[in-house]
PDB file of C-alpha atoms in Angstrom:
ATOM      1  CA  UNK A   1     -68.718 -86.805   6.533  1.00 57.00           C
ATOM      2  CA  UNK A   2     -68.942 -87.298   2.638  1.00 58.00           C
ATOM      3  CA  UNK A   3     -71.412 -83.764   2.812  1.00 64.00           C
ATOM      4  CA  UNK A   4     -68.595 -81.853   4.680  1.00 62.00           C
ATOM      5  CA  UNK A   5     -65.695 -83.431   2.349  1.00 62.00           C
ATOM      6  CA  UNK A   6     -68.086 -81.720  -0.516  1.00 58.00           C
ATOM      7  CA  UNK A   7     -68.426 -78.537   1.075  1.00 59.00           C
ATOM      8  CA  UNK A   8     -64.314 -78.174   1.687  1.00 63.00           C
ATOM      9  CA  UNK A   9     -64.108 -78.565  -1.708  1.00 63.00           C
ATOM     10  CA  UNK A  10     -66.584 -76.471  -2.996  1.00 63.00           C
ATOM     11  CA  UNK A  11     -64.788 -73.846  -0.811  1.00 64.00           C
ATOM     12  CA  UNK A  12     -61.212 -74.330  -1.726  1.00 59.00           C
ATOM     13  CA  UNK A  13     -62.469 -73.875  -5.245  1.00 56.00           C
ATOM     14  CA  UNK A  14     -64.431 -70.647  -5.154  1.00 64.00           C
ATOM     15  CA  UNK A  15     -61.437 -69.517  -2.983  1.00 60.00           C
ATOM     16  CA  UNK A  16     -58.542 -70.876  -5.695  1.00 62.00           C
ATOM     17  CA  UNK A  17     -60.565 -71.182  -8.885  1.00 57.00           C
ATOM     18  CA  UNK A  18     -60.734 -67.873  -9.839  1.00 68.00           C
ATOM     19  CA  UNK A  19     -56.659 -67.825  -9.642  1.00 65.00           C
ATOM     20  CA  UNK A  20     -55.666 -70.888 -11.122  1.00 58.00           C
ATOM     21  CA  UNK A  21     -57.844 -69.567 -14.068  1.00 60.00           C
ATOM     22  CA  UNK A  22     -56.322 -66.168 -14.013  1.00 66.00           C
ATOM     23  CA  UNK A  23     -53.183 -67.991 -13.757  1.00 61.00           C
ATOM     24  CA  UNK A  24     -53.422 -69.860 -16.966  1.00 59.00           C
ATOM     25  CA  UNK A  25     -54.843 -67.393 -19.006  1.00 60.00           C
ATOM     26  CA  UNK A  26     -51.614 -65.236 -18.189  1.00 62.00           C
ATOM     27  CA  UNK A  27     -49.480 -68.274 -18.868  1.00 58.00           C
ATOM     28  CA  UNK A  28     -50.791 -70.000 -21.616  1.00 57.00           C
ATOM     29  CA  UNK A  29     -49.586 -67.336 -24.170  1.00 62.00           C
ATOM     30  CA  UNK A  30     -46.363 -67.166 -22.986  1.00 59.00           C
ATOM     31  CA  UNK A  31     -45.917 -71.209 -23.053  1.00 55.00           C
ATOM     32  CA  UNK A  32     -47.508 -70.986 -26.446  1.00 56.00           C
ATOM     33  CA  UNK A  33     -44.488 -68.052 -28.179  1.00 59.00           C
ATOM     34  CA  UNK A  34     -42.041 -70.734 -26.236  1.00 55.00           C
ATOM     35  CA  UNK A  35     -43.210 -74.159 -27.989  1.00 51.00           C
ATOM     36  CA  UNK A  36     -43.691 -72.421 -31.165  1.00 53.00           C
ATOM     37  CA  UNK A  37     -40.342 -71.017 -31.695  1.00 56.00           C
ATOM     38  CA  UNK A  38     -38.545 -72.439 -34.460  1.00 53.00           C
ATOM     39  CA  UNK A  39     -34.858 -71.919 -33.433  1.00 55.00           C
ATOM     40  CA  UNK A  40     -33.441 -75.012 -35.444  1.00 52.00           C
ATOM     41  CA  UNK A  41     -34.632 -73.208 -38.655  1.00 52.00           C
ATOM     42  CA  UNK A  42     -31.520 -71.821 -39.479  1.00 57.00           C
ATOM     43  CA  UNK A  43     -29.564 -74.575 -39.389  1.00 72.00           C
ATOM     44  CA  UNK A  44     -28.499 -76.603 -42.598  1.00 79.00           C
ATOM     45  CA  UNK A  45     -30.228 -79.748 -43.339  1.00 84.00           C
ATOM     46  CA  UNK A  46     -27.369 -82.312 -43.674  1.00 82.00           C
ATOM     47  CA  UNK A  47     -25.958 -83.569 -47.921  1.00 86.00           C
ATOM     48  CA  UNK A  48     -27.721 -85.848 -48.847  1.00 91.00           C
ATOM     49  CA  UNK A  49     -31.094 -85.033 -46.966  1.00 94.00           C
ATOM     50  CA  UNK A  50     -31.842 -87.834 -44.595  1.00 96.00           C
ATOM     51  CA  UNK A  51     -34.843 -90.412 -45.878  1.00 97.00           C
ATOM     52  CA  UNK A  52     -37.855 -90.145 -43.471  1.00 97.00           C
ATOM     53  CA  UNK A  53     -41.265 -91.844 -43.631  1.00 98.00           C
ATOM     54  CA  UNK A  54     -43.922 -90.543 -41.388  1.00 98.00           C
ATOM     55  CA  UNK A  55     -46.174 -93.632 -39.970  1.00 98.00           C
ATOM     56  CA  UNK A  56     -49.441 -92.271 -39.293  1.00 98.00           C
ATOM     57  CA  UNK A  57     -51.992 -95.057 -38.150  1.00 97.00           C
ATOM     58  CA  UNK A  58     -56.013 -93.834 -37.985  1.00 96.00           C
ATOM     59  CA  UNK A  59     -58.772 -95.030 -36.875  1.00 95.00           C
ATOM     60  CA  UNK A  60     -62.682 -93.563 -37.480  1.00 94.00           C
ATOM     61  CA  UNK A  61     -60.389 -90.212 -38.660  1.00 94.00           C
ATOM     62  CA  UNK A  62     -62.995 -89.752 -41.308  1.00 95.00           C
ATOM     63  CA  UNK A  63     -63.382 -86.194 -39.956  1.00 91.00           C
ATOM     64  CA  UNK A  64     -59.879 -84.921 -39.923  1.00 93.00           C
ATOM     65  CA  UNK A  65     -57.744 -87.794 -41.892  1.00 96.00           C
ATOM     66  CA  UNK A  66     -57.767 -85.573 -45.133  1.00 97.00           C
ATOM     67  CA  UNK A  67     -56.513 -82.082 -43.246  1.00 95.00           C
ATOM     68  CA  UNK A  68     -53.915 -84.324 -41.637  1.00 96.00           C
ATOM     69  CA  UNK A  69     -52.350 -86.287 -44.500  1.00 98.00           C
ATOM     70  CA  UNK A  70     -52.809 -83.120 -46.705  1.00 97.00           C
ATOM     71  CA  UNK A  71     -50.367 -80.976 -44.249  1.00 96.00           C
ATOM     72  CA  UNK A  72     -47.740 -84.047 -44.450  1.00 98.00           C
ATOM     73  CA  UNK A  73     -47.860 -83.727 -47.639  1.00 98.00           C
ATOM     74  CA  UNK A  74     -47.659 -79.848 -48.065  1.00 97.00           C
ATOM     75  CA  UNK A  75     -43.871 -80.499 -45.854  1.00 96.00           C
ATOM     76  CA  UNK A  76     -41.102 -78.560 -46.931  1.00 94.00           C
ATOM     77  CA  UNK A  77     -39.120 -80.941 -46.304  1.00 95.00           C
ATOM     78  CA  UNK A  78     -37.152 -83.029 -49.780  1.00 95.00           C
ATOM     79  CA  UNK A  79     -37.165 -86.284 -48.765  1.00 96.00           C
ATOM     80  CA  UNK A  80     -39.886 -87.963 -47.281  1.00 98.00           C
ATOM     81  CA  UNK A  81     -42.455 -90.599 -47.769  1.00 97.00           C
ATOM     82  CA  UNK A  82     -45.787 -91.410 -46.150  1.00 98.00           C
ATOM     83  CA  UNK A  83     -46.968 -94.652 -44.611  1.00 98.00           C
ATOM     84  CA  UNK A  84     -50.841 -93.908 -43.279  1.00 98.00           C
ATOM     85  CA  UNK A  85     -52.279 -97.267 -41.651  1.00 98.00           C
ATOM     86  CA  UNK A  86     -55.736 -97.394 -41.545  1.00 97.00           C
ATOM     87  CA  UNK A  87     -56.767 -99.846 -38.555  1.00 94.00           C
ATOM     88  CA  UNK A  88     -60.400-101.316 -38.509  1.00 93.00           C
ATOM     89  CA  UNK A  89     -62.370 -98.615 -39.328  1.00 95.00           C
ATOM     90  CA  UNK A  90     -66.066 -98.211 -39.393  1.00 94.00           C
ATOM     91  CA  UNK A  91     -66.006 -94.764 -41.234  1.00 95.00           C
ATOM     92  CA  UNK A  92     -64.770 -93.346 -44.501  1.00 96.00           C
ATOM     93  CA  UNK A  93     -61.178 -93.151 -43.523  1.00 97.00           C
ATOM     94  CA  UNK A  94     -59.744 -95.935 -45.480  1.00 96.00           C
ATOM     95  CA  UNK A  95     -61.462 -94.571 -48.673  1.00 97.00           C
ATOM     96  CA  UNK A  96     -60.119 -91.339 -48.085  1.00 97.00           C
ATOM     97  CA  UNK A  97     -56.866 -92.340 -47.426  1.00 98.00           C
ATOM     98  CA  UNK A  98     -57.151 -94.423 -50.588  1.00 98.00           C
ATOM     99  CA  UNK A  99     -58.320 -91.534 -52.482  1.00 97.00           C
ATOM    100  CA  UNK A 100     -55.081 -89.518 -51.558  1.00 98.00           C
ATOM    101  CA  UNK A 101     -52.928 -91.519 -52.587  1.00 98.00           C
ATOM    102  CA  UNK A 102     -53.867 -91.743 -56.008  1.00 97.00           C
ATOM    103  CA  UNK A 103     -53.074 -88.113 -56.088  1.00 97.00           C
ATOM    104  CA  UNK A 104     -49.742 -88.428 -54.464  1.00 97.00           C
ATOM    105  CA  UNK A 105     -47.221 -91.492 -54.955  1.00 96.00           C
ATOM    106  CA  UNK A 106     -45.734 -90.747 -51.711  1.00 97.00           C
ATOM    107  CA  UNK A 107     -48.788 -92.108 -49.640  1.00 98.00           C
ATOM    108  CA  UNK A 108     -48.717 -95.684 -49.137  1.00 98.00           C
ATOM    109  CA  UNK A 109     -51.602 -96.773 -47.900  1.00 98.00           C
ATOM    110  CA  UNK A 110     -52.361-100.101 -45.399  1.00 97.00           C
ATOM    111  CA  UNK A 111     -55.553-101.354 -44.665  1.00 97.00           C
ATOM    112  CA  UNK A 112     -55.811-103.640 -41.550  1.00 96.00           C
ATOM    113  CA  UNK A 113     -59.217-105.965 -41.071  1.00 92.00           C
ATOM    114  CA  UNK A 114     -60.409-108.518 -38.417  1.00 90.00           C
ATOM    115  CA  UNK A 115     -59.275-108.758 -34.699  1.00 92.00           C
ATOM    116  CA  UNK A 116     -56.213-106.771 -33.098  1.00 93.00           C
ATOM    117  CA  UNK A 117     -54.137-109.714 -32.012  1.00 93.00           C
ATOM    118  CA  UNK A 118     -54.528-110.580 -28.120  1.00 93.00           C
ATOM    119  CA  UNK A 119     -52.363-108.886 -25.728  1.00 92.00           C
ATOM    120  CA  UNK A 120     -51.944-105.710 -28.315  1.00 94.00           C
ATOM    121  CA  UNK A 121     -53.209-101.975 -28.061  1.00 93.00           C
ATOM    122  CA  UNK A 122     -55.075-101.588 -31.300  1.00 92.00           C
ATOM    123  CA  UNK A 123     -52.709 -98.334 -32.321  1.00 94.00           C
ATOM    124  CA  UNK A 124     -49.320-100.321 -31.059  1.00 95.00           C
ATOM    125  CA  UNK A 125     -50.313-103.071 -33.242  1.00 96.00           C
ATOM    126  CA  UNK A 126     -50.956-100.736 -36.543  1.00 96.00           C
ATOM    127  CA  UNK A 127     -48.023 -99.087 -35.438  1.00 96.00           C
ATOM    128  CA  UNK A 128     -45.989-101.953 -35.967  1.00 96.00           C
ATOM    129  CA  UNK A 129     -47.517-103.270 -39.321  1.00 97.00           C
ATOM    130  CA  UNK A 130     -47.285-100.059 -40.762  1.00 97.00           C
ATOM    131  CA  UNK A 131     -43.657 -99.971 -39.671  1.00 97.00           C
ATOM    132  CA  UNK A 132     -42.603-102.873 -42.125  1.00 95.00           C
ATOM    133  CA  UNK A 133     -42.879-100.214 -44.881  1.00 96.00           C
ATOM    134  CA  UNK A 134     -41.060 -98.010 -43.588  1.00 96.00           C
ATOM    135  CA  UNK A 135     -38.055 -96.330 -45.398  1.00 96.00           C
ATOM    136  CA  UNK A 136     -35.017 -94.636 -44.669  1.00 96.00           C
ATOM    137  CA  UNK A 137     -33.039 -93.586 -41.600  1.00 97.00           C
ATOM    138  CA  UNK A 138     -35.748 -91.970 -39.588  1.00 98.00           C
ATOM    139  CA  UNK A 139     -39.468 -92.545 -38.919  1.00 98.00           C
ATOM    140  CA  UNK A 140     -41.800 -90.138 -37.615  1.00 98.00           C
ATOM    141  CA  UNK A 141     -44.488 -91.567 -35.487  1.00 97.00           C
ATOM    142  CA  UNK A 142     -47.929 -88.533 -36.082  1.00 97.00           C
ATOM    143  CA  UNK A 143     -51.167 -89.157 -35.022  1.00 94.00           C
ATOM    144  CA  UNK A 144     -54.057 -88.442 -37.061  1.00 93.00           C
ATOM    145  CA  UNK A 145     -55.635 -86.000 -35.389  1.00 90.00           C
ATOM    146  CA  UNK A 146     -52.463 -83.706 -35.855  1.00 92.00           C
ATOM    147  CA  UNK A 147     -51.859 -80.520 -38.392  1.00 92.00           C
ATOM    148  CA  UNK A 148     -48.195 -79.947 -38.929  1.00 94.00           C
ATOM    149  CA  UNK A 149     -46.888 -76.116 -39.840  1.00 91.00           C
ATOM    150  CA  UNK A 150     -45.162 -76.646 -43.721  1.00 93.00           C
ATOM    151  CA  UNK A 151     -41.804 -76.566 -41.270  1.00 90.00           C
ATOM    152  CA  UNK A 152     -41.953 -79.179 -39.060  1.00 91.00           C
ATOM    153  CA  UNK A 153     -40.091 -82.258 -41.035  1.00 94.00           C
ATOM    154  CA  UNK A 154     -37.820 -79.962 -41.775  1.00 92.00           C
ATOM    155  CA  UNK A 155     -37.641 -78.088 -38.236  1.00 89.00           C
ATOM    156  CA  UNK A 156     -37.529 -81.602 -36.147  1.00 91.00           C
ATOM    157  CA  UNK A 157     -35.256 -83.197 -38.672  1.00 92.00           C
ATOM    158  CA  UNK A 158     -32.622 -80.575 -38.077  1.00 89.00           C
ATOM    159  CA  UNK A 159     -32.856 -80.995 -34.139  1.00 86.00           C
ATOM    160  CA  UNK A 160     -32.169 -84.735 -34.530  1.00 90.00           C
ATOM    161  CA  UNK A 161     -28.747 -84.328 -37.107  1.00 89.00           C
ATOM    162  CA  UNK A 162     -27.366 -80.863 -35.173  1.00 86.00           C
ATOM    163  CA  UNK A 163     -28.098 -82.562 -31.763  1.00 86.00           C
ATOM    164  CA  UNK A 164     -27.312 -86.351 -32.445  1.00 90.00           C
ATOM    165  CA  UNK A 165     -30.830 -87.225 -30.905  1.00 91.00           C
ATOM    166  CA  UNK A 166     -32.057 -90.280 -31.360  1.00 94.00           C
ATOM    167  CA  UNK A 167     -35.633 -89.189 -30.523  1.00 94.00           C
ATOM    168  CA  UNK A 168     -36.996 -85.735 -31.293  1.00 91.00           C
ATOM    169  CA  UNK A 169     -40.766 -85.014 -30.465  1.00 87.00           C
ATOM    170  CA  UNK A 170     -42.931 -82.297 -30.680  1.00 82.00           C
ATOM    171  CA  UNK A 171     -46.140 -81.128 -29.529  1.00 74.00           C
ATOM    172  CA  UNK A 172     -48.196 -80.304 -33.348  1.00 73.00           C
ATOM    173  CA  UNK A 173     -51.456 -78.081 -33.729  1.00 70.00           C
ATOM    174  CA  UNK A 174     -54.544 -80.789 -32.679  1.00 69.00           C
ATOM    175  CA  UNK A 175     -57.690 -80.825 -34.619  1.00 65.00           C
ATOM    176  CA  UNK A 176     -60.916 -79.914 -32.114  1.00 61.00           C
ATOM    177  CA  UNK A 177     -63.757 -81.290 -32.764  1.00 64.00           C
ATOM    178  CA  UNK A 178     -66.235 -79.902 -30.061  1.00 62.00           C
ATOM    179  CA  UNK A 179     -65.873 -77.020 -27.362  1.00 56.00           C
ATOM    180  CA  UNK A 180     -64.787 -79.211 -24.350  1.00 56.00           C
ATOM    181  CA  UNK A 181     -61.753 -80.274 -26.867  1.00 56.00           C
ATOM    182  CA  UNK A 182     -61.189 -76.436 -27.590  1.00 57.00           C
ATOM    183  CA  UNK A 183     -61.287 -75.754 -23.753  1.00 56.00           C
ATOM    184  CA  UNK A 184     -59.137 -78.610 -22.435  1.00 59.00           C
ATOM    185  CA  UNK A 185     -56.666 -78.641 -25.482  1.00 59.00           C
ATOM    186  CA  UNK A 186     -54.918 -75.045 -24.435  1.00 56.00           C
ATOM    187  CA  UNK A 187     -54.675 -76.405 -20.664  1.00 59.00           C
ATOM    188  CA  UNK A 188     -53.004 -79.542 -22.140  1.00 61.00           C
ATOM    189  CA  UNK A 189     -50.354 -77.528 -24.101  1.00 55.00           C
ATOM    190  CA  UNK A 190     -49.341 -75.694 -20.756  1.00 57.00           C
ATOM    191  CA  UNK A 191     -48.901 -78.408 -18.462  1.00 62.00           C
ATOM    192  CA  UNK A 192     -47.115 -80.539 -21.020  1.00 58.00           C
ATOM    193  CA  UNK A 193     -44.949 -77.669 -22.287  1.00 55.00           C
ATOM    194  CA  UNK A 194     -44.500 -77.616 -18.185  1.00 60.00           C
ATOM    195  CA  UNK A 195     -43.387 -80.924 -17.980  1.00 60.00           C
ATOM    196  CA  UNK A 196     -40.864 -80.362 -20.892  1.00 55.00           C
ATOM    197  CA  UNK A 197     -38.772 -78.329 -18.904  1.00 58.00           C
ATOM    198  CA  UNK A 198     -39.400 -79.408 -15.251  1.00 59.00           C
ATOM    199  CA  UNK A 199     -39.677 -83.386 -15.659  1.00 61.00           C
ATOM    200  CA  UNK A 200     -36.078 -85.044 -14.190  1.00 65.00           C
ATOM    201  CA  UNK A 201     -37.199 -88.159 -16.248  1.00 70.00           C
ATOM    202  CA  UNK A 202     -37.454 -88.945 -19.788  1.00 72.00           C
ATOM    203  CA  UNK A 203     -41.075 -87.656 -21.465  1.00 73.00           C
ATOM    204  CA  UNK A 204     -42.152 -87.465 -24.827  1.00 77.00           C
ATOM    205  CA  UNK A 205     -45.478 -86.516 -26.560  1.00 78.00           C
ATOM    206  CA  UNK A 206     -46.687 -89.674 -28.024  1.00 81.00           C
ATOM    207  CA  UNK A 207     -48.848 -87.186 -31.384  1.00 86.00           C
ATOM    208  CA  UNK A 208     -44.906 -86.986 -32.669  1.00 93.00           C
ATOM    209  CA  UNK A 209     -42.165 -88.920 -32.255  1.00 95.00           C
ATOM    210  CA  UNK A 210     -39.604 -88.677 -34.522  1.00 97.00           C
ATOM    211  CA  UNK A 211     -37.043 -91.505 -34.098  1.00 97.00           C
ATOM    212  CA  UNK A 212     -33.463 -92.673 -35.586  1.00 96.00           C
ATOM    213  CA  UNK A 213     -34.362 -95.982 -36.994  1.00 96.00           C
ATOM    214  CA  UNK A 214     -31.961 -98.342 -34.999  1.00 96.00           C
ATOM    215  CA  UNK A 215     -32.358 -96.479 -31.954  1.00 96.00           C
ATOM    216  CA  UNK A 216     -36.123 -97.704 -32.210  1.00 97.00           C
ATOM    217  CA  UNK A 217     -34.836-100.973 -33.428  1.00 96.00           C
ATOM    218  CA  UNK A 218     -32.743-100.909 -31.020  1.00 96.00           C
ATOM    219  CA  UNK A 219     -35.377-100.938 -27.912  1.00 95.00           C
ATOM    220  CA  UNK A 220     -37.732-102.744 -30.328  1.00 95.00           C
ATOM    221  CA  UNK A 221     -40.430-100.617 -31.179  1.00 94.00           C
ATOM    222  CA  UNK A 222     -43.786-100.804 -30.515  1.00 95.00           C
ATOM    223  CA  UNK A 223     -43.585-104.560 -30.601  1.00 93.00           C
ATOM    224  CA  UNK A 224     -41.676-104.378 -27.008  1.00 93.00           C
ATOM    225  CA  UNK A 225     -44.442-102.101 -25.267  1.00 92.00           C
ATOM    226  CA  UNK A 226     -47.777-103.373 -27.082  1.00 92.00           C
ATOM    227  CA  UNK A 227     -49.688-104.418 -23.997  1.00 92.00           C
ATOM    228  CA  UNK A 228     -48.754-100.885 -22.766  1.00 89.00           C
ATOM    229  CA  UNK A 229     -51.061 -97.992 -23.271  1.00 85.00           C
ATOM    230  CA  UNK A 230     -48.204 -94.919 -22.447  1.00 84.00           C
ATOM    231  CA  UNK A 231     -45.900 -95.469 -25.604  1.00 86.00           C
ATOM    232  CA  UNK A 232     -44.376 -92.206 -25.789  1.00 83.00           C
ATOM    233  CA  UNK A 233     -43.103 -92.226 -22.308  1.00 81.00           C
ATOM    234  CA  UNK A 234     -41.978 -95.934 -22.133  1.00 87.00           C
ATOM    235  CA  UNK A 235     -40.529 -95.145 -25.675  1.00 90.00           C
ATOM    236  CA  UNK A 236     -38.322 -92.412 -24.655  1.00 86.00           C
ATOM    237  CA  UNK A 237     -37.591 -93.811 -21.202  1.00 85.00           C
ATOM    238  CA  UNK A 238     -36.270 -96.787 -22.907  1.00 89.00           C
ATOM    239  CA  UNK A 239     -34.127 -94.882 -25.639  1.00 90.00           C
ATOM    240  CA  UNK A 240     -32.648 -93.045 -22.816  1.00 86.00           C
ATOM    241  CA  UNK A 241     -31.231 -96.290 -20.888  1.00 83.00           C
ATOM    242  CA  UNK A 242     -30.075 -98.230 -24.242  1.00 78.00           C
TER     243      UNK A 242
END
């Protein structure tokens, strides 16, 4: 039985594969002019320019922490700070981080050591530590493996004021680190930009969240979801119902 169920398979794929991979090859390009147009460009940033810090925790990021940070920092956008929390690493990451900042006042650098507390995901709980020095009306939740266009703040920013949103996110340019990463990450930018537009639910994509401060607050953060490993889902699920 299991040597016939492996045989059906085999089959359905040599008779499917070669489409589905046509398929996406033909669609990928397409999704990607979609998810990279910036329409909100033209619209006015609001007087005075809304105070944003962008909350980027990283772990063993020794590899990609510096491009990351570096393109934060390179933001058009006026008014912004940076909170980058480095959680329990075993590599150079905290002493690059620590080296940035002494080149730029607007990185503020945390360093967490020993245990993550019991119950907590390890990123949830830097999340939330990192959160406490937070400023401003909006925070901007980036992973560290992301590389933001010198738009984004400002791009993302102007979604949330024109649209009264109290959760913006974006999909950013990943960092790949091997070929299976270059393969898969293409595949992962259709189906989510897929899901964008065909999901009846609430979705977000958890690399960047940008969030109105007492909407987060207000379905309390990280803190509410630690044990939880799908934050950007239960995140915008729960702004959506508050």
């Amino acid at each position: 039985m299991q040597r016939a169920i492996e045989y059906l398979s085999i089959s359905v794929y040599i008779a499917c594969g070669p489409l589905a991979w046509l398929w996406a090859l033909i669609t990928i390009p397409m999704e990607r002019r979609r998810m990279t147009r910036d329409e909100l460009l033209g619209q006015p940033l609001p007087e005075p320019v809304p105070r944003m810090t962008v909350l980027v925790p990283a772990k063993d990021e020794e590899a990609g922490i510096r491009t990351c940070i570096s393109a934060v920092l390179a933001q058009t956008y006026p008014n912004f700070r940076v909170v980058a929390v480095d959680h329990r690493s075993d590599d150079r990451t905290g002493e690059i981080l620590d080296e940035l900042a002494l080149k730029d006042d607007r990185l503020k650098v945390l360093h967490l050591k020993g245990p993550t507390p019991a119950g907590w995901m390890g990123k949830h709980h830097a999340v939330d530590q990192g959160y406490g020095l937070a400023e401003g009306t909006y925070v901007l939740f980036l992973d560290a493996d992301c590389v933001l266009e010198p738009t984004a703040l400002s791009a993302a920013m102007s979604g949330a004021v024109h649209k009264r949103l109290d959760l913006v996110s974006l999909m950013p340019r990943l960092q790949t680190r091997n070929f299976w990463e270059r393969v898969i990450s293409p595949f992962a930018g259709l189906v989510s930009s897929m899901l964008d537009r065909g999901l009846r639910e609430p979705y977000a994509f958890g690399w960047f969240m940008l969030f109105r401060r007492d909407a987060y607050d207000r379905v309390g953060g990280h803190a509410a979801i630690h044990h939880i490993i799908e934050d950007d889902k239960m995140l915008a699920v729960r702004v959506t119902e508050t």
